[in-house]
Amino acid sequence: MIVSKSTNHLIKYTIESEHIKLTIYKKLYNVQQIDIPINSIKNTKLQTRSSQFGFDILKIYYLDEDELNDLLELRISDKKDWLSILSKIEKIN
């Protein structure tokens, strides 16, 4: 079973040695911080935009603190951000 969360907008992120800390807009005005251990990430999927405008969508499938499958969908406006996140995930996994 996978728990899916609504598409979120990335505000900022920090990448540490074992964690990715994300600050996101969840829904319209709700800001939330999420800490994902990199070794809990099982898969990623990137959907790039077809035009110069809009967002790319990065889907991160991971195990949460209860060992349940979880899905986080991020709308990312800057290509450098998802490149940085994916490169860190690939180095660890």
PDB file of C-alpha atoms in Angstrom:
ATOM      1  CA  MET A   1       0.000   0.000   0.000  1.00  0.00           C
ATOM      2  CA  ILE A   2       1.275   3.481  -0.872  1.00  0.00           C
ATOM      3  CA  VAL A   3       0.021   6.566   0.924  1.00  0.00           C
ATOM      4  CA  SER A   4      -0.141   9.459  -1.521  1.00  0.00           C
ATOM      5  CA  LYS A   5       0.047  13.091  -0.511  1.00  0.00           C
ATOM      6  CA  SER A   6      -1.163  15.965  -2.650  1.00  0.00           C
ATOM      7  CA  THR A   7       1.267  17.745  -4.954  1.00  0.00           C
ATOM      8  CA  ASN A   8       3.365  20.184  -2.993  1.00  0.00           C
ATOM      9  CA  HIS A   9       5.429  23.205  -4.034  1.00  0.00           C
ATOM     10  CA  LEU A  10       9.085  23.228  -3.010  1.00  0.00           C
ATOM     11  CA  ILE A  11      10.093  26.383  -1.134  1.00  0.00           C
ATOM     12  CA  LYS A  12      13.608  25.414  -0.070  1.00  0.00           C
ATOM     13  CA  TYR A  13      15.676  22.377   0.798  1.00  0.00           C
ATOM     14  CA  THR A  14      18.909  21.386   2.475  1.00  0.00           C
ATOM     15  CA  ILE A  15      20.871  18.256   1.784  1.00  0.00           C
ATOM     16  CA  GLU A  16      22.843  16.778   4.627  1.00  0.00           C
ATOM     17  CA  SER A  17      24.951  13.644   4.629  1.00  0.00           C
ATOM     18  CA  GLU A  18      22.049  11.282   5.361  1.00  0.00           C
ATOM     19  CA  HIS A  19      18.896  13.439   5.062  1.00  0.00           C
ATOM     20  CA  ILE A  20      17.058  15.742   2.713  1.00  0.00           C
ATOM     21  CA  LYS A  21      15.148  18.439   4.566  1.00  0.00           C
ATOM     22  CA  LEU A  22      12.370  20.008   2.512  1.00  0.00           C
ATOM     23  CA  THR A  23      10.230  23.048   3.218  1.00  0.00           C
ATOM     24  CA  ILE A  24       7.089  22.899   1.096  1.00  0.00           C
ATOM     25  CA  TYR A  25       3.761  24.585   0.545  1.00  0.00           C
ATOM     26  CA  LYS A  26       1.181  21.921   1.247  1.00  0.00           C
ATOM     27  CA  LYS A  27      -2.080  22.994  -0.334  1.00  0.00           C
ATOM     28  CA  LEU A  28      -2.249  26.798  -0.598  1.00  0.00           C
ATOM     29  CA  TYR A  29      -1.044  28.452   2.621  1.00  0.00           C
ATOM     30  CA  ASN A  30       0.162  25.585   4.779  1.00  0.00           C
ATOM     31  CA  VAL A  31       3.972  25.486   5.096  1.00  0.00           C
ATOM     32  CA  GLN A  32       5.389  22.147   6.205  1.00  0.00           C
ATOM     33  CA  GLN A  33       8.864  20.761   6.820  1.00  0.00           C
ATOM     34  CA  ILE A  34       9.673  17.187   5.855  1.00  0.00           C
ATOM     35  CA  ASP A  35      12.827  15.277   6.713  1.00  0.00           C
ATOM     36  CA  ILE A  36      13.483  12.229   4.521  1.00  0.00           C
ATOM     37  CA  PRO A  37      16.386   9.895   5.309  1.00  0.00           C
ATOM     38  CA  ILE A  38      18.126   9.281   1.999  1.00  0.00           C
ATOM     39  CA  ASN A  39      18.540   5.558   2.640  1.00  0.00           C
ATOM     40  CA  SER A  40      14.731   5.245   3.016  1.00  0.00           C
ATOM     41  CA  ILE A  41      14.161   6.442  -0.573  1.00  0.00           C
ATOM     42  CA  LYS A  42      13.186   3.494  -2.732  1.00  0.00           C
ATOM     43  CA  ASN A  43      12.501   5.155  -6.069  1.00  0.00           C
ATOM     44  CA  THR A  44      12.126   8.517  -7.804  1.00  0.00           C
ATOM     45  CA  LYS A  45      10.319   9.629 -10.912  1.00  0.00           C
ATOM     46  CA  LEU A  46      10.745  12.930 -12.697  1.00  0.00           C
ATOM     47  CA  GLN A  47       8.176  14.504 -14.984  1.00  0.00           C
ATOM     48  CA  THR A  48       9.687  17.487 -16.775  1.00  0.00           C
ATOM     49  CA  ARG A  49       7.638  20.317 -18.192  1.00  0.00           C
ATOM     50  CA  SER A  50       7.017  20.524 -21.896  1.00  0.00           C
ATOM     51  CA  SER A  51       7.361  24.312 -22.078  1.00  0.00           C
ATOM     52  CA  GLN A  52       9.551  26.967 -20.534  1.00  0.00           C
ATOM     53  CA  PHE A  53       6.836  27.876 -18.029  1.00  0.00           C
ATOM     54  CA  GLY A  54       5.325  25.873 -15.206  1.00  0.00           C
ATOM     55  CA  PHE A  55       6.835  23.249 -12.946  1.00  0.00           C
ATOM     56  CA  ASP A  56       8.711  19.989 -13.098  1.00  0.00           C
ATOM     57  CA  ILE A  57       7.301  17.282 -10.835  1.00  0.00           C
ATOM     58  CA  LEU A  58       9.582  15.063  -8.790  1.00  0.00           C
ATOM     59  CA  LYS A  59       7.983  12.025  -7.143  1.00  0.00           C
ATOM     60  CA  ILE A  60       9.879  10.498  -4.231  1.00  0.00           C
ATOM     61  CA  TYR A  61       8.837   7.046  -3.011  1.00  0.00           C
ATOM     62  CA  TYR A  62      10.202   6.284   0.453  1.00  0.00           C
ATOM     63  CA  LEU A  63       9.563   4.435   3.710  1.00  0.00           C
ATOM     64  CA  ASP A  64       8.261   6.695   6.451  1.00  0.00           C
ATOM     65  CA  GLU A  65       9.051   6.421  10.167  1.00  0.00           C
ATOM     66  CA  ASP A  66       6.374   3.706  10.544  1.00  0.00           C
ATOM     67  CA  GLU A  67       7.998   1.656   7.745  1.00  0.00           C
ATOM     68  CA  LEU A  68       5.044   2.336   5.432  1.00  0.00           C
ATOM     69  CA  ASN A  69       5.445   3.203   1.772  1.00  0.00           C
ATOM     70  CA  ASP A  70       4.946   6.897   1.205  1.00  0.00           C
ATOM     71  CA  LEU A  71       4.877   9.161  -1.835  1.00  0.00           C
ATOM     72  CA  LEU A  72       5.840  12.815  -1.915  1.00  0.00           C
ATOM     73  CA  GLU A  73       5.127  14.777  -5.101  1.00  0.00           C
ATOM     74  CA  LEU A  74       7.023  18.038  -5.424  1.00  0.00           C
ATOM     75  CA  ARG A  75       6.406  20.792  -7.924  1.00  0.00           C
ATOM     76  CA  ILE A  76       9.781  22.370  -8.587  1.00  0.00           C
ATOM     77  CA  SER A  77      10.220  25.532 -10.641  1.00  0.00           C
ATOM     78  CA  ASP A  78      14.047  25.582 -10.875  1.00  0.00           C
ATOM     79  CA  LYS A  79      15.781  22.756 -12.742  1.00  0.00           C
ATOM     80  CA  LYS A  80      18.902  23.146 -10.557  1.00  0.00           C
ATOM     81  CA  ASP A  81      16.912  22.108  -7.483  1.00  0.00           C
ATOM     82  CA  TRP A  82      15.746  18.734  -8.753  1.00  0.00           C
ATOM     83  CA  LEU A  83      19.151  18.071 -10.317  1.00  0.00           C
ATOM     84  CA  SER A  84      20.796  18.634  -6.938  1.00  0.00           C
ATOM     85  CA  ILE A  85      18.261  16.476  -5.059  1.00  0.00           C
ATOM     86  CA  LEU A  86      18.434  13.597  -7.543  1.00  0.00           C
ATOM     87  CA  SER A  87      22.227  13.627  -7.688  1.00  0.00           C
ATOM     88  CA  LYS A  88      22.452  13.293  -3.902  1.00  0.00           C
ATOM     89  CA  ILE A  89      19.927  10.438  -3.880  1.00  0.00           C
ATOM     90  CA  GLU A  90      21.835   8.596  -6.614  1.00  0.00           C
ATOM     91  CA  LYS A  91      25.157   8.911  -4.762  1.00  0.00           C
ATOM     92  CA  ILE A  92      23.725   7.263  -1.634  1.00  0.00           C
ATOM     93  CA  ASN A  93      21.532   4.640  -3.302  1.00  0.00           C
TER      94      ASN A  93
END
